[in-house]
Short mmCIF file of C-alpha atoms in Angstrom, two decimals:
data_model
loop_
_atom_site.label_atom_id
_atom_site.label_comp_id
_atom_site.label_asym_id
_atom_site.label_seq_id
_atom_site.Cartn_x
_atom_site.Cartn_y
_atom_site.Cartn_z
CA UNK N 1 83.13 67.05 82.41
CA UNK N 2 84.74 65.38 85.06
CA UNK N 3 82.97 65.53 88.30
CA UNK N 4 84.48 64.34 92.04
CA UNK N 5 81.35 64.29 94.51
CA UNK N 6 82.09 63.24 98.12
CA UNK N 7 79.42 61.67 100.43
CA UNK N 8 79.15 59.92 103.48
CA UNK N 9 75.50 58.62 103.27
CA UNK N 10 74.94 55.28 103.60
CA UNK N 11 73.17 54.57 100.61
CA UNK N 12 76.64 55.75 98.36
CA UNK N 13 79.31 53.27 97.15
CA UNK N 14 82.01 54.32 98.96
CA UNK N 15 83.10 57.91 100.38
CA UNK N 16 84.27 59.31 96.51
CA UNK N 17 83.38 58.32 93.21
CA UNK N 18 84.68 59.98 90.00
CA UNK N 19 81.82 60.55 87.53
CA UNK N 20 82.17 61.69 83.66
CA UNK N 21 79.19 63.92 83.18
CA UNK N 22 78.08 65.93 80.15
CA UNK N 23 75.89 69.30 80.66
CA UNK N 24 72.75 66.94 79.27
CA UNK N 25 72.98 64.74 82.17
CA UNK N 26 72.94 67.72 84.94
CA UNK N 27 69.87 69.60 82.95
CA UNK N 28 68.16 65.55 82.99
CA UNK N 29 68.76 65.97 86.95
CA UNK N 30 67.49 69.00 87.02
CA UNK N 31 64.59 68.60 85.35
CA UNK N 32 63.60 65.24 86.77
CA UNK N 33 63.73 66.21 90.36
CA UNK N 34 61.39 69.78 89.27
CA UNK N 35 58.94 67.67 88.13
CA UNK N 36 58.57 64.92 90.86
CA UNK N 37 59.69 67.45 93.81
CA UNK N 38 56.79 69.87 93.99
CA UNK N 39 57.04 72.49 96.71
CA UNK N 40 60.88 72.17 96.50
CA UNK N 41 63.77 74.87 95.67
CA UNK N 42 65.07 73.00 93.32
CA UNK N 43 69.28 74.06 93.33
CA UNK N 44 69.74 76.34 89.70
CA UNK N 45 72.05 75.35 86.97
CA UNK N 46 74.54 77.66 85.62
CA UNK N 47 73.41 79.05 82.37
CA UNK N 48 74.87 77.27 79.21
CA UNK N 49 77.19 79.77 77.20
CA UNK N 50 76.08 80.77 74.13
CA UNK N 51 79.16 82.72 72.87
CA UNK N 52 81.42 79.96 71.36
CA UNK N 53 84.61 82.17 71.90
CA UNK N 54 84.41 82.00 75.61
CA UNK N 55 83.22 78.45 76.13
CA UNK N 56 86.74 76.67 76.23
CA UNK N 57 88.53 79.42 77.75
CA UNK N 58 90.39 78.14 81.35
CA UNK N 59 87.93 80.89 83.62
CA UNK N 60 84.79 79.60 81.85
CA UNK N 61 85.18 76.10 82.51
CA UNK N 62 86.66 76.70 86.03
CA UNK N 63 83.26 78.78 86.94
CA UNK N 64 81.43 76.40 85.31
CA UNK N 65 83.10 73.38 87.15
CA UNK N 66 81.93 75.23 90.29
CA UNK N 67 78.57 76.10 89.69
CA UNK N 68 77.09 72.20 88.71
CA UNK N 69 79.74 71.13 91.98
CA UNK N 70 77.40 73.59 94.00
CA UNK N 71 74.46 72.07 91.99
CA UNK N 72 75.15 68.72 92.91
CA UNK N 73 76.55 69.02 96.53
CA UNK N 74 72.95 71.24 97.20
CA UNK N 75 70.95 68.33 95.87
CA UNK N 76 73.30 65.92 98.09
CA UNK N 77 72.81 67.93 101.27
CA UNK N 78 68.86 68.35 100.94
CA UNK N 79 67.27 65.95 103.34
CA UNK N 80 64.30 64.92 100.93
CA UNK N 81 66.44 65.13 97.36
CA UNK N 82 69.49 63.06 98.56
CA UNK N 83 67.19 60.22 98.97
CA UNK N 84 66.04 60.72 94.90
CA UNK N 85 66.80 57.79 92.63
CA UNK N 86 67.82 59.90 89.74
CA UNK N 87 70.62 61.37 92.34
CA UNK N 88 72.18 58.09 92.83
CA UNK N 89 71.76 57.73 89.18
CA UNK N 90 73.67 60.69 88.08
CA UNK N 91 76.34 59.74 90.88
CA UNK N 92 76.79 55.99 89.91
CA UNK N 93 76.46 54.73 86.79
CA UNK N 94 78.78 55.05 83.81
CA UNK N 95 78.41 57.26 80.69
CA UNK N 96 76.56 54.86 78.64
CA UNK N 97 74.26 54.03 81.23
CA UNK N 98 73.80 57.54 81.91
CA UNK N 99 73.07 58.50 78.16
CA UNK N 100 70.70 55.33 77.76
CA UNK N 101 68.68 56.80 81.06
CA UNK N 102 68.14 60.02 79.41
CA UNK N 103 67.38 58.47 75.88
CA UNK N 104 64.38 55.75 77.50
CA UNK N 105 63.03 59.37 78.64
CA UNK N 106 59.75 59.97 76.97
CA UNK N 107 57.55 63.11 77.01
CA UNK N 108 59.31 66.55 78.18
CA UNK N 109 62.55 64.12 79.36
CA UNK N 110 62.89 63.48 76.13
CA UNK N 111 63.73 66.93 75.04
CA UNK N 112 67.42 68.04 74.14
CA UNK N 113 69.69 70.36 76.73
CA UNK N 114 68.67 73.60 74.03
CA UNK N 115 64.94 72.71 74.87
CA UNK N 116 65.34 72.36 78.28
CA UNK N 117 66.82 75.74 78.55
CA UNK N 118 64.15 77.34 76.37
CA UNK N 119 61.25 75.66 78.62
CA UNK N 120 63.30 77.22 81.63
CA UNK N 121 63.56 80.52 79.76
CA UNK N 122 60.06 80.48 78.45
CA UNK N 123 58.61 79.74 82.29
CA UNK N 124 60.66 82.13 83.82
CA UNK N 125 59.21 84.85 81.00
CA UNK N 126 55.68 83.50 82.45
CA UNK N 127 56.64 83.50 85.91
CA UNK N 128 55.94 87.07 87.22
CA UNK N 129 52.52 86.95 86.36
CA UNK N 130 51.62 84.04 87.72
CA UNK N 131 53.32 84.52 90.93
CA UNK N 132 51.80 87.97 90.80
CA UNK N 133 48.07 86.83 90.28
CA UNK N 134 47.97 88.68 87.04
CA UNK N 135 46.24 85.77 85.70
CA UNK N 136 42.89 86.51 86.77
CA UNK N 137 40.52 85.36 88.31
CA UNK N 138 41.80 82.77 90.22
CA UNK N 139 44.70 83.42 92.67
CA UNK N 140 44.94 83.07 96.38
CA UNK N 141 44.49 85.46 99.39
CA UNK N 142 47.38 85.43 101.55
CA UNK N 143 49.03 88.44 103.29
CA UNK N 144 51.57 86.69 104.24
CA UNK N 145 52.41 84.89 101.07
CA UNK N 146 52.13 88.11 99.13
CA UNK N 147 54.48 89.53 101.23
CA UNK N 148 56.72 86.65 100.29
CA UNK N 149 56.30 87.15 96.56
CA UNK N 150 57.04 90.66 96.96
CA UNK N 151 59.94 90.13 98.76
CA UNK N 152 61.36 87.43 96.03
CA UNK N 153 60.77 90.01 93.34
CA UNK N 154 62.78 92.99 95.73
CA UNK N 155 65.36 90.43 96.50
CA UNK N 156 65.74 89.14 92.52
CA UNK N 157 66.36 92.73 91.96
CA UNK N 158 68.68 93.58 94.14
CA UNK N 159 71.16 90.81 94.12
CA UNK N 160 70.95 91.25 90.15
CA UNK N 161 72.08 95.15 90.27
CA UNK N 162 74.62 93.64 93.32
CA UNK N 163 76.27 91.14 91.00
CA UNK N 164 76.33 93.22 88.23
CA UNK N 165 78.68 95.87 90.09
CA UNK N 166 80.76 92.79 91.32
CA UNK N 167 81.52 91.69 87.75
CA UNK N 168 82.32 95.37 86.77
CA UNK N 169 84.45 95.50 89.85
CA UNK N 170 86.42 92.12 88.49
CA UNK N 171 86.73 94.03 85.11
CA UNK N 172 88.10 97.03 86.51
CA UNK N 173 90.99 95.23 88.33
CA UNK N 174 91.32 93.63 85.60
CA UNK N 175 91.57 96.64 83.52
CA UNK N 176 94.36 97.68 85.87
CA UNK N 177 96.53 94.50 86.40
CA UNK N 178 96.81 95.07 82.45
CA UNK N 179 97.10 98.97 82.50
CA UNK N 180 99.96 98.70 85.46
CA UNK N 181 101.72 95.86 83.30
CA UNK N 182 102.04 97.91 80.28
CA UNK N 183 103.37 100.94 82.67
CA UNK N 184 105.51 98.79 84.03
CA UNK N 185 107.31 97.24 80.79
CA UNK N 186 107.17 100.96 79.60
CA UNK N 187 108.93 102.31 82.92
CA UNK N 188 111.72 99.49 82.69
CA UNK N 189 112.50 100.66 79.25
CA UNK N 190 112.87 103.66 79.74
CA UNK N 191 115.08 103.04 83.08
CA UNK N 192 117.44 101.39 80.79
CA UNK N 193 118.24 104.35 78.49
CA UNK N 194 118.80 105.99 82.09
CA UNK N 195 121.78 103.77 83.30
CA UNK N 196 122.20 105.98 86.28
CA UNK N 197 120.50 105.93 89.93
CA UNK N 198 117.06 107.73 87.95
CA UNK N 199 117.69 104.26 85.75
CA UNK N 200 118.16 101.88 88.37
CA UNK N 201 114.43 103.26 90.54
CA UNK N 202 112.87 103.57 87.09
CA UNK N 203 113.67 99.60 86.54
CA UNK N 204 112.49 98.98 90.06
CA UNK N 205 109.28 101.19 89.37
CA UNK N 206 108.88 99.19 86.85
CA UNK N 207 109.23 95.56 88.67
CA UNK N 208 107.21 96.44 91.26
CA UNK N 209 104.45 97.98 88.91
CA UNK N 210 104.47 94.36 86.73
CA UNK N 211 104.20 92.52 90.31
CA UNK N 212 101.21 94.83 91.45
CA UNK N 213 99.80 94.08 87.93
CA UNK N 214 100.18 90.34 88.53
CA UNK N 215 98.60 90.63 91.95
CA UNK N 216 95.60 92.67 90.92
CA UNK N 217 94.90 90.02 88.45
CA UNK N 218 95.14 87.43 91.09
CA UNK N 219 92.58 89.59 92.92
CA UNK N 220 90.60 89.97 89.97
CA UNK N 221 90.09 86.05 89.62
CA UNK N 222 89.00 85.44 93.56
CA UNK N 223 86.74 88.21 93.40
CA UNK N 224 85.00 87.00 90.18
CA UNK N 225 85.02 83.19 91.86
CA UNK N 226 84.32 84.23 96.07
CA UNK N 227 81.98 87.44 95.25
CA UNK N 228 80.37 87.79 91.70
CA UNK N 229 79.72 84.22 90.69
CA UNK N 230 78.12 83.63 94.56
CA UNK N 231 75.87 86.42 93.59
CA UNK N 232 74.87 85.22 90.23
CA UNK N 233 74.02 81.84 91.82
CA UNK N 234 71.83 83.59 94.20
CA UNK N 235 70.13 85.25 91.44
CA UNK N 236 69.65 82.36 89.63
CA UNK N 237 68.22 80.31 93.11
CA UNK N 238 65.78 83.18 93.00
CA UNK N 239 64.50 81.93 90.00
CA UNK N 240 64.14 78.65 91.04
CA UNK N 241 61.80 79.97 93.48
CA UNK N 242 59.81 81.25 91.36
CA UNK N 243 59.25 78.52 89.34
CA UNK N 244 58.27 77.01 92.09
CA UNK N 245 56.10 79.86 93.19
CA UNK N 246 54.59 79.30 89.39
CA UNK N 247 53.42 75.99 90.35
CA UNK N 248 51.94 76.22 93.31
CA UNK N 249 50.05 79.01 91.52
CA UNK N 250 48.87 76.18 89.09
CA UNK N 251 48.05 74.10 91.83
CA UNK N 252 45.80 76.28 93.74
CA UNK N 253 44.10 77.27 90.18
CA UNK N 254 44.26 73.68 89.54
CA UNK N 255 42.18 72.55 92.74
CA UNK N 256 39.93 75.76 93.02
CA UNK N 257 38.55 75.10 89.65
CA UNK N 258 38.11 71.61 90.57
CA UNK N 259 36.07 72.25 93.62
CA UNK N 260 33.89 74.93 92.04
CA UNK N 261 33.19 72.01 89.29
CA UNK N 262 32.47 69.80 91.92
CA UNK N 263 29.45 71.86 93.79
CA UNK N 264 27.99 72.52 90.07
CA UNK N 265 28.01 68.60 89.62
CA UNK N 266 26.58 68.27 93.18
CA UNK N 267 24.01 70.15 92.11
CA UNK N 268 23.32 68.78 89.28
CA UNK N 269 23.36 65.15 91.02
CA UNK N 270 20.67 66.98 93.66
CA UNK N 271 18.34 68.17 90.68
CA UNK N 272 18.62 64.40 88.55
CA UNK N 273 17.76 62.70 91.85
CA UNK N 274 14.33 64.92 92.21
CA UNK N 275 13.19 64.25 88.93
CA UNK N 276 14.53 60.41 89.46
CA UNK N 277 16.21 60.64 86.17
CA UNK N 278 17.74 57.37 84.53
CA UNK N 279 20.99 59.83 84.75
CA UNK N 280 21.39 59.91 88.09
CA UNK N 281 23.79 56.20 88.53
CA UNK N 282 26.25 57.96 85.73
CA UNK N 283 26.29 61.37 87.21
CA UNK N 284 26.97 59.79 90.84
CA UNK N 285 30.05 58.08 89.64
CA UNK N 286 31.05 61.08 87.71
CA UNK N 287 30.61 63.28 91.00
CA UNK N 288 32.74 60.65 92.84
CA UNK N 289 35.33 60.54 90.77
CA UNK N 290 35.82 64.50 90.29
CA UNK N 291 35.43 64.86 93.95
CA UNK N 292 38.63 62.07 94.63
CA UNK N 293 40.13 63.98 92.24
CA UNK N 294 39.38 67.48 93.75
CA UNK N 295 40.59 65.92 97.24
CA UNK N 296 44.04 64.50 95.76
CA UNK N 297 44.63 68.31 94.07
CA UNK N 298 43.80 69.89 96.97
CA UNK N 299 46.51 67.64 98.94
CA UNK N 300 49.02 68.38 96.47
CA UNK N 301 48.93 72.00 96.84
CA UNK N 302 48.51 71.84 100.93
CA UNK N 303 51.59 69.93 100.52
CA UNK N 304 53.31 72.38 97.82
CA UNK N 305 52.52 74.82 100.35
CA UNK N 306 54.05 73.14 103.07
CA UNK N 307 57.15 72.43 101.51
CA UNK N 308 57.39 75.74 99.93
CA UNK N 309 57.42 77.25 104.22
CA UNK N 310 60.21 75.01 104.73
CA UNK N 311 62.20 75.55 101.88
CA UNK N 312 62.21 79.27 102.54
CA UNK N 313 63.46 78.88 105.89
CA UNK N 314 66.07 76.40 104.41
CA UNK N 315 66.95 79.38 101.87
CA UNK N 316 67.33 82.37 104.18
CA UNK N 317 69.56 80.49 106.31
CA UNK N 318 72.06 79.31 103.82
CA UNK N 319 71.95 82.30 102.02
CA UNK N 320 72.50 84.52 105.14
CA UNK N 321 75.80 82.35 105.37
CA UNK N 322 76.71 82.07 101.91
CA UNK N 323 76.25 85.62 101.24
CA UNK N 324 77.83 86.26 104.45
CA UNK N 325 80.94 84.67 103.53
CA UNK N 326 81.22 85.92 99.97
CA UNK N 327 81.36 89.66 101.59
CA UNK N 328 83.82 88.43 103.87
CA UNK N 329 86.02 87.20 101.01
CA UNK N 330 85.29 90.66 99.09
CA UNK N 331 86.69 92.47 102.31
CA UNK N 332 89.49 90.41 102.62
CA UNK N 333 90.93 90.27 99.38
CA UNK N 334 90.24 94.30 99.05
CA UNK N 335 92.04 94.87 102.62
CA UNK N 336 94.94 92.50 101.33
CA UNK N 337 95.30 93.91 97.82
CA UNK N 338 95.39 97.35 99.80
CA UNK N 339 98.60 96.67 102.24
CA UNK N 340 100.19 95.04 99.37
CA UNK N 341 99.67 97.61 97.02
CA UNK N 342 100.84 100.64 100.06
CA UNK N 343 103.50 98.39 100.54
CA UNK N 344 105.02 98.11 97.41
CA UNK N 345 104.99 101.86 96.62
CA UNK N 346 106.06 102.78 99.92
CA UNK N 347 109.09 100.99 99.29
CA UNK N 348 110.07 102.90 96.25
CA UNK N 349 109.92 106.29 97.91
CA UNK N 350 113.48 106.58 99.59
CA UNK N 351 114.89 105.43 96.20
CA UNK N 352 112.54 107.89 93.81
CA UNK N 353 113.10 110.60 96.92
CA UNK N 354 117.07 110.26 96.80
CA UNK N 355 116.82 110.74 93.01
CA UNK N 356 115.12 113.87 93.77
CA UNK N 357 117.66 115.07 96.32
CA UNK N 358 120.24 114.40 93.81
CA UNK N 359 118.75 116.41 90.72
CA UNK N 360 118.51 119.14 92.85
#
């Protein structure tokens, strides 16, 4: 897929470059910035369609073009991920540089695009309970982060029954762009068996029916690409966030079980030290080195949680635009559609009234 990504930072070759990217190289992104950004939204991927009918079709691969430019330009914008090597990386090198970065991956980098999306399917199917604290008996005690989870979930929710309506309001003008084009080639035949006045507003019925039908189909298209497919991003940047909630779950679990194991090793040390047992050297290096580690988990999830109260500030405000504008558009193209389409059969009615007049 071509890509055209324009940036002004410094650190860019020039203002544009033209990249060749496959879908592998954006899930590679993707997944290398989730694992070395904890704490951070990371921008969602569009899914990758499964039903081989619609994969080629001109409307997939436009909203598909659009969704990894959104992608991309997210990661570009975000003051800690713009700096990322693997961004400059994806923007700069050719395609065989690019495919011999994500072959000399090893571990879960090494994994193919299906895997990747599995993984992301799999975590997501895990998510809810651990953002939940269903996974007893270690979870933390926030009010005001529980609030927060519960109003992810409400928000998931919601923008998922939203965009669902949206794409059933795209197939219903769809539905009748076509219905008013067959009307109209209908209407225009039978105006020409006519060949009087009735024949002449019949053919004109018909015209202006095929032009309404070519308009609502034009309507149909911005809505699906300004309303519904804003939506399903959001729902998808949802569950970014909670993968991310997921791991800073496994981060406080992570350190909480390390300092519990710590004060049962400090005890331990305590009670080899009063019987001056030829343990006690070993054990004091095995106390030091839990207790480093304890202190470095403990500073990844202060800074996972850190991030994570940035991030969400970060989100509201772009999605209170972003959402903001795609209601807009939905308004606008509605109002439009709406004088065009009074319009069009207001202009018919002297001509279908005179007819009238005249039968009777």
């Amino acid at each position: 897929m071509a890509m055209i990504a324009t940036t002004n930072l410094p650190e860019y070759q020039g203002p544009e470059k033209i990249v060749i990217r496959r879908y592998s190289d954006f899930i590679w992104l993707h997944d290398r910035l989730f694992e070395k950004y904890k704490g951070i939204f990371i921008p969602p991927l569009p899914e990758k369609n499964a039903v081989e009918k619609f994969r080629f079709s001109a409307e997939f691969i436009e909203m598909r073009r659009q969704a990894l430019d959104i992608f991309v330009n997210r990661i570009a914008l975000h003051p800690q991920l713009q700096q990322s090597e693997d961004l400059k990386t994806f923007l700069q090198v050719d395609e065989e540089t690019m495919e011999r970065a994500r072959s000399q991956e090893t571990g879960i980098f090494k994994k193919k695009p299906a895997d990747f999306m599995q993984i992301f399917k799999d975590v997501q199917s895990k998510v809810s309970d651990a953002v939940l604290g269903k996974e007893k008996p270690v979870e933390e005690s926030n009010p005001e982060y529980e609030k927060l989870k519960n109003y992810i979930f409400e928000l998931e929710e919601d923008l998922a029954e939203a965009q669902k309506h949206a794409f059933r309001l795209v197939k219903r003008h769809k539905e009748l762009g076509q219905s008013l084009s067959d009307f109209g080639k209908a209407i225009k035949l039978l105006g020409a068996c006519e060949g009087n006045s009735l024949g002449k507003a019949f053919s004109e019925l018909g015209s202006k029916s095929e032009m309404l039908s070519i308009k609502l189909q034009k309507e149909a298209h911005n809505l699906l690409m300004k309303f519904a497919e804003p939506l399903k991003d959001y729902v998808r940047a949802v569950q970014s966030i909670k993968a991310t909630m997921a791991e800073r779950a496994t981060a406080f679990k992570h350190q909480y079980e390390l300092a519990e194991t710590i004060k049962l090793k400090e005890i331990n040390l305590d009670k080899l030290m009063l019987i001056r047992s030829d343990k006690v050297g070993e054990a004091e290096i095995e106390y030091r080195e839990l207790k480093v580690e304890g202190e470095e988990a403990t500073k990844k999830y202060e800074m996972i949680v850190q991030l994570m109260n940035e991030e969400i500030v970060r989100f509201q405000e772009q999605k209170t635009w972003d959402v903001g504008v795609a209601f807009h558009e939905l308004a606008k193209g509605q109002a439009q559609l709406a004088n065009e389409i009074a319009d069009a059969w207001r202009s018919l009615l002297p001509k279908l009234e005179a007819c009238s007049s005249a039968q009777t």
